[in-house]
Amino acid sequence: MSALFETYTLRDVTIPNRVWMPPMCQYSAAPEGPDAGVPDDWHFAHYAARAAGGTGLIIVEATGVSPEGRISPYDLGIWNDTQVEAFRRITRFLLSQGTVPAIQLAHAGRKASTDQPWRGGAPLGADAHGWQPVAPSPVAFADGYPVPSELTVAGIQEIVRRFADAARRAVAAGFEIAEIHGAHGYLISEFLSPYSNHRTDEYGGSYENRTRFALQVVDAVREVWPDDKPLFFRISATDWLEEDGWTADDTVRFAADLRAHGIDLLDVSTGGNAAGARIPVGPGYQVPFAARVKAETSLPVAAVGLITEAEQAEKIVANGEADAVLLGRELLRRPSWAREAARELGGDVHVPDQYHRSV
Ligand SMILES: Cc1cc2nc3c(=O)[nH]c(=O)nc-3n(C[C@H](O)[C@H](O)[C@H](O)COP(=O)(O)O)c2cc1C
């Protein structure tokens, strides 16, 4: 029996296998007008192909809880009903393939308002659909980035409300799972880390103060997110800094807090908050961070980062390092990775009726 192809149940949602797709921005929505942030044919085809390929769970890309919360003007959004209606087409199709539809709810903070990566990804001004970013502290992400406006307490509370509104809309759009984006140096991660959070009020300084915003978002979302549906949190387990950063020890401590506040699974990534951090990238390089959370807390975890081979993925789950694996770029290359891995490992996987002759 393959561990990778066992079902996995959280609350009342059963995921058919442990091969999951992490959020990956497509930067392909209209930047302005009535279709701003609305998923279109590209998004449908992109997610549909991975569902038809047997992926157990698909987490739709970072989706802005507000226009200012987008990484680029071309990001998806979930702040209006037109967006909800368009997402329904995607969730319906995923469910028809047995794939569980999830969505990552995001605010980009000081890394908002940038161009599409294939056009260089530079910060954009108002003349190019851009806007003034906000952050816990007025500190630019890197050279060439604007100094963000420091959020007031009222501004923080408004964003907490935006996350809750987005979660309510995600339910209406047919998503079974929501993931709060607390990683990669975007707004929530900026608050967590002393590297980017220099505040002296109740949202900065001590561990309790730096985690306050994240937990307020979790509480607000959990309040509107149905009890029978799981809620994920994505974290950067370390800033990869020698000092003054968020650390793996902080992550283990925070995992227990997240569990107590109703988070059902931690999606364990790293980095993204400190532009100059040196990251030892290699096959499965982030798995030990997930494994540590799993070993030291009762919170389920998913591992991500350069997981590309069936045997490698199987071992991570079979050894109990993680409850599931997320494959990003490999699923961009091979939409039917889950089906190929099932064949290699002898696991059961969904195959669309239309493709039965390929089995
Ligand atoms: C094109 C692209 C877009 C991404 N967008 C997001 C995103 O929206 N949210 C997020 O948390 N991570 C994002 N990531 C990171 C991936 O979710 C994943 O963590 C990363 O690619 C490492 O996994 P991999 O080695 O399997 O690709 C993105 C990565 C890629 C390649």
mmCIF file of C-alpha atoms and ligand atoms in Angstrom:
data_model
loop_
_atom_site.group_PDB
_atom_site.id
_atom_site.type_symbol
_atom_site.label_atom_id
_atom_site.label_comp_id
_atom_site.label_asym_id
_atom_site.label_seq_id
_atom_site.Cartn_x
_atom_site.Cartn_y
_atom_site.Cartn_z
ATOM 1 C CA MET A 1 0.000 0.000 0.000
ATOM 2 C CA SER A 2 1.228 3.474 -0.854
ATOM 3 C CA ALA A 3 0.978 6.004 1.989
ATOM 4 C CA LEU A 4 0.843 8.791 -0.607
ATOM 5 C CA PHE A 5 -2.418 7.465 -1.980
ATOM 6 C CA GLU A 6 -4.247 6.978 1.296
ATOM 7 C CA THR A 7 -7.163 9.302 1.942
ATOM 8 C CA TYR A 8 -6.833 12.017 4.550
ATOM 9 C CA THR A 9 -9.686 13.445 6.609
ATOM 10 C CA LEU A 10 -9.743 16.769 8.448
ATOM 11 C CA ARG A 11 -13.006 17.818 10.118
ATOM 12 C CA ASP A 12 -15.689 16.590 7.624
ATOM 13 C CA VAL A 13 -13.574 16.859 4.491
ATOM 14 C CA THR A 14 -11.892 13.773 3.038
ATOM 15 C CA ILE A 15 -9.045 14.378 0.610
ATOM 16 C CA PRO A 16 -8.535 11.439 -1.787
ATOM 17 C CA ASN A 17 -4.715 11.368 -1.550
ATOM 18 C CA ARG A 18 -1.668 13.200 -0.164
ATOM 19 C CA VAL A 19 -0.512 14.736 -3.468
ATOM 20 C CA TRP A 20 -1.499 18.371 -3.221
ATOM 21 C CA MET A 21 -0.931 21.501 -5.273
ATOM 22 C CA PRO A 22 0.331 24.568 -3.391
ATOM 23 C CA PRO A 23 -0.846 28.084 -4.229
ATOM 24 C CA MET A 24 0.921 29.490 -7.307
ATOM 25 C CA CYS A 25 0.057 32.959 -8.581
ATOM 26 C CA GLN A 26 -0.709 33.114 -12.278
ATOM 27 C CA TYR A 27 -0.642 36.938 -12.467
ATOM 28 C CA SER A 28 -3.206 36.682 -15.260
ATOM 29 C CA ALA A 29 -6.374 38.482 -14.176
ATOM 30 C CA ALA A 30 -7.572 41.858 -15.404
ATOM 31 C CA PRO A 31 -5.914 44.627 -13.355
ATOM 32 C CA GLU A 32 -8.865 47.019 -13.330
ATOM 33 C CA GLY A 33 -12.515 47.401 -14.299
ATOM 34 C CA PRO A 34 -15.459 45.069 -13.657
ATOM 35 C CA ASP A 35 -13.303 41.954 -14.263
ATOM 36 C CA ALA A 36 -10.486 42.974 -11.897
ATOM 37 C CA GLY A 37 -9.269 39.941 -9.952
ATOM 38 C CA VAL A 38 -11.769 37.633 -11.680
ATOM 39 C CA PRO A 39 -10.550 34.157 -12.687
ATOM 40 C CA ASP A 40 -10.836 33.607 -16.437
ATOM 41 C CA ASP A 41 -10.255 30.858 -19.010
ATOM 42 C CA TRP A 42 -6.541 30.594 -18.154
ATOM 43 C CA HIS A 43 -7.257 29.960 -14.483
ATOM 44 C CA PHE A 44 -9.960 27.444 -15.310
ATOM 45 C CA ALA A 45 -7.767 25.459 -17.700
ATOM 46 C CA HIS A 46 -4.789 25.595 -15.322
ATOM 47 C CA TYR A 47 -6.635 24.243 -12.274
ATOM 48 C CA ALA A 48 -8.843 21.860 -14.292
ATOM 49 C CA ALA A 49 -5.808 20.116 -15.802
ATOM 50 C CA ARG A 50 -4.259 19.378 -12.371
ATOM 51 C CA ALA A 51 -7.624 18.088 -11.092
ATOM 52 C CA ALA A 52 -8.047 15.789 -14.105
ATOM 53 C CA GLY A 53 -4.474 14.642 -13.370
ATOM 54 C CA GLY A 54 -5.496 13.193 -10.005
ATOM 55 C CA THR A 55 -4.246 15.903 -7.598
ATOM 56 C CA GLY A 56 -6.027 15.311 -4.280
ATOM 57 C CA LEU A 57 -6.221 18.928 -3.143
ATOM 58 C CA ILE A 58 -5.639 22.120 -5.082
ATOM 59 C CA ILE A 59 -4.957 25.341 -3.221
ATOM 60 C CA VAL A 60 -5.863 28.187 -5.557
ATOM 61 C CA GLU A 61 -3.174 30.874 -5.716
ATOM 62 C CA ALA A 62 -2.768 33.817 -3.335
ATOM 63 C CA THR A 63 -6.038 35.699 -3.755
ATOM 64 C CA GLY A 64 -6.300 39.287 -2.555
ATOM 65 C CA VAL A 65 -8.717 39.996 0.281
ATOM 66 C CA SER A 66 -8.704 43.593 -1.005
ATOM 67 C CA PRO A 67 -7.348 45.338 -4.126
ATOM 68 C CA GLU A 68 -4.382 46.712 -2.126
ATOM 69 C CA GLY A 69 -3.659 43.200 -0.831
ATOM 70 C CA ARG A 70 -2.663 41.859 -4.250
ATOM 71 C CA ILE A 71 0.984 41.121 -5.016
ATOM 72 C CA SER A 72 0.438 42.454 -8.524
ATOM 73 C CA PRO A 73 -2.500 44.212 -10.183
ATOM 74 C CA TYR A 74 -2.960 40.947 -12.112
ATOM 75 C CA ASP A 75 -3.678 38.768 -9.055
ATOM 76 C CA LEU A 76 -6.973 37.095 -8.348
ATOM 77 C CA GLY A 77 -9.234 38.746 -5.793
ATOM 78 C CA ILE A 78 -12.138 37.714 -3.605
ATOM 79 C CA TRP A 79 -13.620 41.003 -2.517
ATOM 80 C CA ASN A 80 -16.758 41.030 -4.716
ATOM 81 C CA ASP A 81 -19.549 38.775 -5.967
ATOM 82 C CA THR A 82 -18.416 38.744 -9.623
ATOM 83 C CA GLN A 83 -15.236 37.046 -8.437
ATOM 84 C CA VAL A 84 -17.259 34.567 -6.347
ATOM 85 C CA GLU A 85 -19.384 33.588 -9.355
ATOM 86 C CA ALA A 86 -16.302 32.985 -11.520
ATOM 87 C CA PHE A 87 -14.619 30.878 -8.822
ATOM 88 C CA ARG A 88 -17.707 28.668 -8.693
ATOM 89 C CA ARG A 89 -16.935 27.358 -12.183
ATOM 90 C CA ILE A 90 -13.510 26.222 -10.949
ATOM 91 C CA THR A 91 -14.678 24.675 -7.662
ATOM 92 C CA ARG A 92 -17.494 22.820 -9.473
ATOM 93 C CA PHE A 93 -15.056 21.266 -11.907
ATOM 94 C CA LEU A 94 -12.540 20.318 -9.226
ATOM 95 C CA LEU A 95 -15.274 18.613 -7.201
ATOM 96 C CA SER A 96 -16.428 16.753 -10.329
ATOM 97 C CA GLN A 97 -12.930 15.195 -10.451
ATOM 98 C CA GLY A 98 -12.906 14.330 -6.758
ATOM 99 C CA THR A 99 -10.317 17.059 -6.074
ATOM 100 C CA VAL A 100 -10.856 19.140 -2.940
ATOM 101 C CA PRO A 101 -10.878 22.871 -3.806
ATOM 102 C CA ALA A 102 -8.999 25.194 -1.448
ATOM 103 C CA ILE A 103 -8.063 28.857 -1.707
ATOM 104 C CA GLN A 104 -5.238 30.915 -0.230
ATOM 105 C CA LEU A 105 -6.465 34.211 1.242
ATOM 106 C CA ALA A 106 -3.741 36.825 1.087
ATOM 107 C CA HIS A 107 -2.588 40.354 1.757
ATOM 108 C CA ALA A 108 0.778 41.232 0.231
ATOM 109 C CA GLY A 109 1.721 44.068 2.630
ATOM 110 C CA ARG A 110 4.954 45.814 1.665
ATOM 111 C CA LYS A 111 5.521 43.429 -1.264
ATOM 112 C CA ALA A 112 2.264 44.495 -2.972
ATOM 113 C CA SER A 113 1.909 46.404 -6.236
ATOM 114 C CA THR A 114 4.587 44.690 -8.327
ATOM 115 C CA ASP A 115 4.656 43.751 -12.000
ATOM 116 C CA GLN A 116 4.177 40.282 -13.495
ATOM 117 C CA PRO A 117 7.397 38.300 -12.832
ATOM 118 C CA TRP A 118 7.986 37.595 -16.537
ATOM 119 C CA ARG A 119 8.061 41.374 -17.056
ATOM 120 C CA GLY A 120 10.647 41.796 -14.310
ATOM 121 C CA GLY A 121 8.398 41.956 -11.223
ATOM 122 C CA ALA A 122 9.399 45.534 -10.353
ATOM 123 C CA PRO A 123 7.286 47.713 -8.037
ATOM 124 C CA LEU A 124 4.603 49.572 -9.982
ATOM 125 C CA GLY A 125 3.429 53.154 -9.536
ATOM 126 C CA ALA A 126 -0.062 54.560 -9.961
ATOM 127 C CA ASP A 127 0.660 55.119 -13.677
ATOM 128 C CA ALA A 128 0.879 51.318 -14.179
ATOM 129 C CA HIS A 129 -2.140 50.112 -12.138
ATOM 130 C CA GLY A 130 -0.038 50.224 -8.936
ATOM 131 C CA TRP A 131 -0.702 51.665 -5.465
ATOM 132 C CA GLN A 132 1.022 52.632 -2.203
ATOM 133 C CA PRO A 133 1.690 49.463 -0.133
ATOM 134 C CA VAL A 134 1.082 49.175 3.629
ATOM 135 C CA ALA A 135 3.047 47.280 6.287
ATOM 136 C CA PRO A 136 3.589 47.006 10.052
ATOM 137 C CA SER A 137 6.522 49.423 9.783
ATOM 138 C CA PRO A 138 7.753 51.948 7.216
ATOM 139 C CA VAL A 139 10.665 49.804 6.033
ATOM 140 C CA ALA A 140 11.109 48.901 2.352
ATOM 141 C CA PHE A 141 11.470 45.211 1.438
ATOM 142 C CA ALA A 142 14.628 45.836 -0.601
ATOM 143 C CA ASP A 143 16.399 48.451 -2.698
ATOM 144 C CA GLY A 144 14.076 49.715 -5.386
ATOM 145 C CA TYR A 145 10.961 48.937 -3.357
ATOM 146 C CA PRO A 146 8.821 51.790 -1.989
ATOM 147 C CA VAL A 147 8.737 52.606 1.715
ATOM 148 C CA PRO A 148 5.325 51.243 2.791
ATOM 149 C CA SER A 149 2.868 53.263 4.881
ATOM 150 C CA GLU A 150 2.765 52.143 8.510
ATOM 151 C CA LEU A 151 -0.652 50.707 9.315
ATOM 152 C CA THR A 152 -2.701 52.365 12.039
ATOM 153 C CA VAL A 153 -4.566 50.165 14.515
ATOM 154 C CA ALA A 154 -7.793 51.075 12.673
ATOM 155 C CA GLY A 155 -6.109 50.026 9.411
ATOM 156 C CA ILE A 156 -5.092 46.705 10.940
ATOM 157 C CA GLN A 157 -8.634 46.062 12.140
ATOM 158 C CA GLU A 158 -10.008 46.874 8.673
ATOM 159 C CA ILE A 159 -7.723 44.224 7.135
ATOM 160 C CA VAL A 160 -8.827 41.653 9.739
ATOM 161 C CA ARG A 161 -12.414 42.358 8.613
ATOM 162 C CA ARG A 162 -11.367 41.995 4.980
ATOM 163 C CA PHE A 163 -9.999 38.503 5.686
ATOM 164 C CA ALA A 164 -13.305 37.519 7.302
ATOM 165 C CA ASP A 165 -15.318 38.923 4.356
ATOM 166 C CA ALA A 166 -13.071 37.030 1.955
ATOM 167 C CA ALA A 167 -13.575 33.810 3.907
ATOM 168 C CA ARG A 168 -17.348 34.268 3.778
ATOM 169 C CA ARG A 169 -17.116 34.718 0.012
ATOM 170 C CA ALA A 170 -14.831 31.672 -0.290
ATOM 171 C CA VAL A 171 -17.580 29.535 1.257
ATOM 172 C CA ALA A 172 -20.087 30.949 -1.247
ATOM 173 C CA ALA A 173 -17.624 30.200 -4.061
ATOM 174 C CA GLY A 174 -17.649 26.507 -3.129
ATOM 175 C CA PHE A 175 -14.241 26.138 -1.497
ATOM 176 C CA GLU A 176 -13.935 23.322 1.040
ATOM 177 C CA ILE A 177 -10.732 24.603 2.648
ATOM 178 C CA ALA A 178 -9.244 28.067 3.149
ATOM 179 C CA GLU A 179 -5.564 28.753 3.741
ATOM 180 C CA ILE A 180 -4.445 31.968 5.407
ATOM 181 C CA HIS A 181 -1.232 33.222 3.778
ATOM 182 C CA GLY A 182 1.117 33.832 6.681
ATOM 183 C CA ALA A 183 4.344 33.166 4.735
ATOM 184 C CA HIS A 184 6.922 34.629 2.344
ATOM 185 C CA GLY A 185 7.212 38.146 3.726
ATOM 186 C CA TYR A 186 3.672 39.213 2.901
ATOM 187 C CA LEU A 187 1.591 41.154 5.420
ATOM 188 C CA ILE A 188 0.975 38.534 8.127
ATOM 189 C CA SER A 189 4.547 37.266 7.910
ATOM 190 C CA GLU A 190 5.796 40.881 8.120
ATOM 191 C CA PHE A 191 3.995 41.241 11.446
ATOM 192 C CA LEU A 192 5.370 37.937 12.785
ATOM 193 C CA SER A 193 9.025 38.711 12.161
ATOM 194 C CA PRO A 194 11.049 41.207 14.195
ATOM 195 C CA TYR A 195 13.056 41.762 10.997
ATOM 196 C CA SER A 196 10.108 43.614 9.392
ATOM 197 C CA ASN A 197 7.998 44.526 12.421
ATOM 198 C CA HIS A 198 9.520 47.452 14.387
ATOM 199 C CA ARG A 199 6.302 48.582 16.057
ATOM 200 C CA THR A 200 6.195 49.652 19.679
ATOM 201 C CA ASP A 201 2.419 49.298 20.173
ATOM 202 C CA GLU A 202 0.471 46.107 20.985
ATOM 203 C CA TYR A 203 1.273 44.723 17.501
ATOM 204 C CA GLY A 204 5.066 44.799 17.833
ATOM 205 C CA GLY A 205 7.920 43.905 20.154
ATOM 206 C CA SER A 206 7.234 40.732 22.128
ATOM 207 C CA TYR A 207 6.288 37.366 20.582
ATOM 208 C CA GLU A 208 2.718 37.861 21.867
ATOM 209 C CA ASN A 209 2.469 41.262 20.210
ATOM 210 C CA ARG A 210 3.996 40.191 16.877
ATOM 211 C CA THR A 211 1.631 37.196 16.622
ATOM 212 C CA ARG A 212 -1.441 39.253 17.609
ATOM 213 C CA PHE A 213 -2.432 40.305 14.074
ATOM 214 C CA ALA A 214 -2.058 36.751 12.704
ATOM 215 C CA LEU A 215 -4.189 35.301 15.487
ATOM 216 C CA GLN A 216 -6.823 38.025 15.074
ATOM 217 C CA VAL A 217 -7.043 37.100 11.387
ATOM 218 C CA VAL A 218 -7.280 33.399 12.290
ATOM 219 C CA ASP A 219 -10.036 34.106 14.844
ATOM 220 C CA ALA A 220 -12.024 36.309 12.448
ATOM 221 C CA VAL A 221 -11.788 33.766 9.637
ATOM 222 C CA ARG A 222 -12.522 30.785 11.880
ATOM 223 C CA GLU A 223 -15.645 32.548 13.124
ATOM 224 C CA VAL A 224 -17.183 32.683 9.640
ATOM 225 C CA TRP A 225 -15.549 29.533 8.229
ATOM 226 C CA PRO A 226 -17.908 26.548 8.735
ATOM 227 C CA ASP A 227 -17.062 24.240 11.636
ATOM 228 C CA ASP A 228 -17.100 21.188 9.373
ATOM 229 C CA LYS A 229 -14.469 22.653 7.032
ATOM 230 C CA PRO A 230 -10.700 22.731 7.666
ATOM 231 C CA LEU A 231 -8.631 25.898 7.888
ATOM 232 C CA PHE A 232 -4.934 25.901 6.909
ATOM 233 C CA PHE A 233 -2.194 28.421 7.695
ATOM 234 C CA ARG A 234 0.908 28.802 5.530
ATOM 235 C CA ILE A 235 4.011 29.870 7.387
ATOM 236 C CA SER A 236 7.611 30.673 6.608
ATOM 237 C CA ALA A 237 9.166 28.498 9.315
ATOM 238 C CA THR A 238 12.341 30.594 9.263
ATOM 239 C CA ASP A 239 13.532 33.876 7.763
ATOM 240 C CA TRP A 240 16.932 32.148 7.264
ATOM 241 C CA LEU A 241 18.649 34.968 9.190
ATOM 242 C CA GLU A 242 21.444 34.539 11.730
ATOM 243 C CA GLU A 243 19.770 37.013 14.066
ATOM 244 C CA ASP A 244 16.718 39.265 14.427
ATOM 245 C CA GLY A 245 14.493 37.027 12.338
ATOM 246 C CA TRP A 246 11.596 34.605 12.818
ATOM 247 C CA THR A 247 13.017 31.180 13.698
ATOM 248 C CA ALA A 248 12.076 27.493 13.649
ATOM 249 C CA ASP A 249 11.693 27.666 17.455
ATOM 250 C CA ASP A 250 9.153 30.480 17.003
ATOM 251 C CA THR A 251 7.308 28.321 14.473
ATOM 252 C CA VAL A 252 6.995 25.377 16.859
ATOM 253 C CA ARG A 253 5.671 27.677 19.586
ATOM 254 C CA PHE A 254 3.292 29.402 17.162
ATOM 255 C CA ALA A 255 1.997 26.075 15.806
ATOM 256 C CA ALA A 256 0.564 25.307 19.228
ATOM 257 C CA ASP A 257 -1.114 28.732 19.322
ATOM 258 C CA LEU A 258 -2.550 28.210 15.842
ATOM 259 C CA ARG A 259 -3.922 24.835 16.887
ATOM 260 C CA ALA A 260 -5.606 26.408 19.902
ATOM 261 C CA HIS A 261 -7.174 29.040 17.620
ATOM 262 C CA GLY A 262 -8.733 26.455 15.275
ATOM 263 C CA ILE A 263 -6.111 25.918 12.560
ATOM 264 C CA ASP A 264 -6.222 22.330 11.292
ATOM 265 C CA LEU A 265 -2.987 22.078 9.296
ATOM 266 C CA LEU A 266 0.244 24.028 8.924
ATOM 267 C CA ASP A 267 1.610 24.390 5.387
ATOM 268 C CA VAL A 268 5.320 24.749 6.090
ATOM 269 C CA SER A 269 7.369 26.891 3.723
ATOM 270 C CA THR A 270 10.322 29.187 4.504
ATOM 271 C CA GLY A 271 11.880 32.527 3.567
ATOM 272 C CA GLY A 272 10.665 35.479 1.554
ATOM 273 C CA ASN A 273 10.830 38.189 4.214
ATOM 274 C CA ALA A 274 14.516 39.116 4.082
ATOM 275 C CA ALA A 275 15.766 39.935 0.602
ATOM 276 C CA GLY A 276 19.383 39.121 1.456
ATOM 277 C CA ALA A 277 18.847 35.805 3.284
ATOM 278 C CA ARG A 278 21.016 32.892 2.142
ATOM 279 C CA ILE A 279 18.857 29.797 1.614
ATOM 280 C CA PRO A 280 20.390 26.320 1.192
ATOM 281 C CA VAL A 281 18.034 25.218 -1.567
ATOM 282 C CA GLY A 282 18.044 21.525 -2.508
ATOM 283 C CA PRO A 283 15.701 18.531 -2.829
ATOM 284 C CA GLY A 284 13.180 18.523 0.025
ATOM 285 C CA TYR A 285 15.109 21.301 1.838
ATOM 286 C CA GLN A 286 12.057 22.530 3.770
ATOM 287 C CA VAL A 287 10.800 19.099 4.841
ATOM 288 C CA PRO A 288 12.761 19.084 8.150
ATOM 289 C CA PHE A 289 10.846 22.186 9.280
ATOM 290 C CA ALA A 290 7.517 20.444 8.674
ATOM 291 C CA ALA A 291 8.791 17.266 10.324
ATOM 292 C CA ARG A 292 9.853 19.203 13.416
ATOM 293 C CA VAL A 293 6.419 20.805 13.834
ATOM 294 C CA LYS A 294 4.816 17.402 13.404
ATOM 295 C CA ALA A 295 7.148 15.786 15.938
ATOM 296 C CA GLU A 296 6.869 18.520 18.570
ATOM 297 C CA THR A 297 3.205 19.542 18.295
ATOM 298 C CA SER A 298 -0.102 17.847 17.558
ATOM 299 C CA LEU A 299 -0.722 20.019 14.487
ATOM 300 C CA PRO A 300 -0.884 18.184 11.129
ATOM 301 C CA VAL A 301 1.537 19.522 8.502
ATOM 302 C CA ALA A 302 2.136 19.594 4.761
ATOM 303 C CA ALA A 303 5.671 19.742 3.349
ATOM 304 C CA VAL A 304 6.676 21.753 0.275
ATOM 305 C CA GLY A 305 9.767 22.680 -1.697
ATOM 306 C CA LEU A 306 11.592 20.696 -4.384
ATOM 307 C CA ILE A 307 9.586 17.532 -3.895
ATOM 308 C CA THR A 308 9.554 16.092 -7.392
ATOM 309 C CA GLU A 309 9.920 12.293 -7.319
ATOM 310 C CA ALA A 310 7.305 9.654 -6.428
ATOM 311 C CA GLU A 311 9.631 7.684 -4.106
ATOM 312 C CA GLN A 312 10.744 10.896 -2.384
ATOM 313 C CA ALA A 313 7.144 11.983 -1.774
ATOM 314 C CA GLU A 314 6.127 8.507 -0.632
ATOM 315 C CA LYS A 315 8.917 8.415 1.978
ATOM 316 C CA ILE A 316 8.024 11.838 3.418
ATOM 317 C CA VAL A 317 4.471 10.684 4.109
ATOM 318 C CA ALA A 318 5.282 7.057 4.998
ATOM 319 C CA ASN A 319 7.986 8.147 7.497
ATOM 320 C CA GLY A 320 5.553 10.518 9.169
ATOM 321 C CA GLU A 321 7.560 13.644 8.318
ATOM 322 C CA ALA A 322 4.402 15.222 6.920
ATOM 323 C CA ASP A 323 0.756 14.325 6.419
ATOM 324 C CA ALA A 324 0.867 15.434 2.781
ATOM 325 C CA VAL A 325 3.222 16.855 0.184
ATOM 326 C CA LEU A 326 2.693 19.905 -2.008
ATOM 327 C CA LEU A 327 4.259 19.929 -5.463
ATOM 328 C CA GLY A 328 4.530 23.328 -7.082
ATOM 329 C CA ARG A 329 6.715 23.678 -10.140
ATOM 330 C CA GLU A 330 6.670 19.933 -10.810
ATOM 331 C CA LEU A 331 2.883 20.127 -11.235
ATOM 332 C CA LEU A 332 3.353 23.024 -13.650
ATOM 333 C CA ARG A 333 5.590 20.705 -15.665
ATOM 334 C CA ARG A 334 3.526 17.539 -15.204
ATOM 335 C CA PRO A 335 -0.196 18.139 -14.545
ATOM 336 C CA SER A 336 -0.785 14.376 -14.249
ATOM 337 C CA TRP A 337 2.054 13.820 -11.731
ATOM 338 C CA ALA A 338 -0.346 12.162 -9.261
ATOM 339 C CA ARG A 339 -1.500 9.659 -11.874
ATOM 340 C CA GLU A 340 2.090 8.844 -12.893
ATOM 341 C CA ALA A 341 3.144 8.450 -9.240
ATOM 342 C CA ALA A 342 0.159 6.197 -8.508
ATOM 343 C CA ARG A 343 1.221 3.939 -11.349
ATOM 344 C CA GLU A 344 4.814 3.845 -10.035
ATOM 345 C CA LEU A 345 3.836 3.254 -6.401
ATOM 346 C CA GLY A 346 0.796 1.070 -6.973
ATOM 347 C CA GLY A 347 -1.747 3.530 -5.569
ATOM 348 C CA ASP A 348 -5.340 4.240 -6.531
ATOM 349 C CA VAL A 349 -6.039 7.570 -8.177
ATOM 350 C CA HIS A 350 -8.916 9.246 -9.975
ATOM 351 C CA VAL A 351 -8.782 8.899 -13.755
ATOM 352 C CA PRO A 352 -11.434 10.759 -15.757
ATOM 353 C CA ASP A 353 -13.769 8.427 -17.679
ATOM 354 C CA GLN A 354 -12.756 10.184 -20.871
ATOM 355 C CA TYR A 355 -9.158 9.022 -20.331
ATOM 356 C CA HIS A 356 -9.909 5.399 -19.372
ATOM 357 C CA ARG A 357 -8.066 4.036 -22.402
ATOM 358 C CA SER A 358 -4.840 5.601 -21.101
ATOM 359 C CA VAL A 359 -4.822 3.617 -17.850
HETATM 360 C C1 LIG B 1 4.789 30.565 -10.268
HETATM 361 C C2 LIG B 1 4.769 30.463 -8.774
HETATM 362 C C3 LIG B 1 3.828 31.179 -8.050
HETATM 363 C C4 LIG B 1 3.763 31.072 -6.655
HETATM 364 N N1 LIG B 1 2.761 31.712 -5.973
HETATM 365 C C5 LIG B 1 2.590 31.464 -4.661
HETATM 366 C C6 LIG B 1 1.443 31.924 -3.986
HETATM 367 O O1 LIG B 1 0.513 32.472 -4.586
HETATM 368 N N2 LIG B 1 1.355 31.692 -2.640
HETATM 369 C C7 LIG B 1 2.311 31.001 -1.959
HETATM 370 O O2 LIG B 1 2.193 30.815 -0.747
HETATM 371 N N3 LIG B 1 3.396 30.504 -2.597
HETATM 372 C C8 LIG B 1 3.538 30.695 -3.921
HETATM 373 N N4 LIG B 1 4.583 30.105 -4.584
HETATM 374 C C9 LIG B 1 5.442 29.141 -3.873
HETATM 375 C C10 LIG B 1 4.918 27.714 -4.077
HETATM 376 O O3 LIG B 1 3.640 27.551 -3.472
HETATM 377 C C11 LIG B 1 5.888 26.677 -3.481
HETATM 378 O O4 LIG B 1 5.941 26.857 -2.094
HETATM 379 C C12 LIG B 1 7.269 26.789 -4.082
HETATM 380 O O5 LIG B 1 7.202 26.860 -5.497
HETATM 381 C C13 LIG B 1 8.178 25.625 -3.671
HETATM 382 O O6 LIG B 1 7.643 24.400 -4.113
HETATM 383 P P1 LIG B 1 8.200 23.653 -5.438
HETATM 384 O O7 LIG B 1 9.685 23.486 -5.264
HETATM 385 O O8 LIG B 1 7.469 22.354 -5.468
HETATM 386 O O9 LIG B 1 7.878 24.530 -6.630
HETATM 387 C C14 LIG B 1 4.682 30.247 -5.972
HETATM 388 C C15 LIG B 1 5.651 29.547 -6.716
HETATM 389 C C16 LIG B 1 5.685 29.620 -8.084
HETATM 390 C C17 LIG B 1 6.697 28.804 -8.849
#
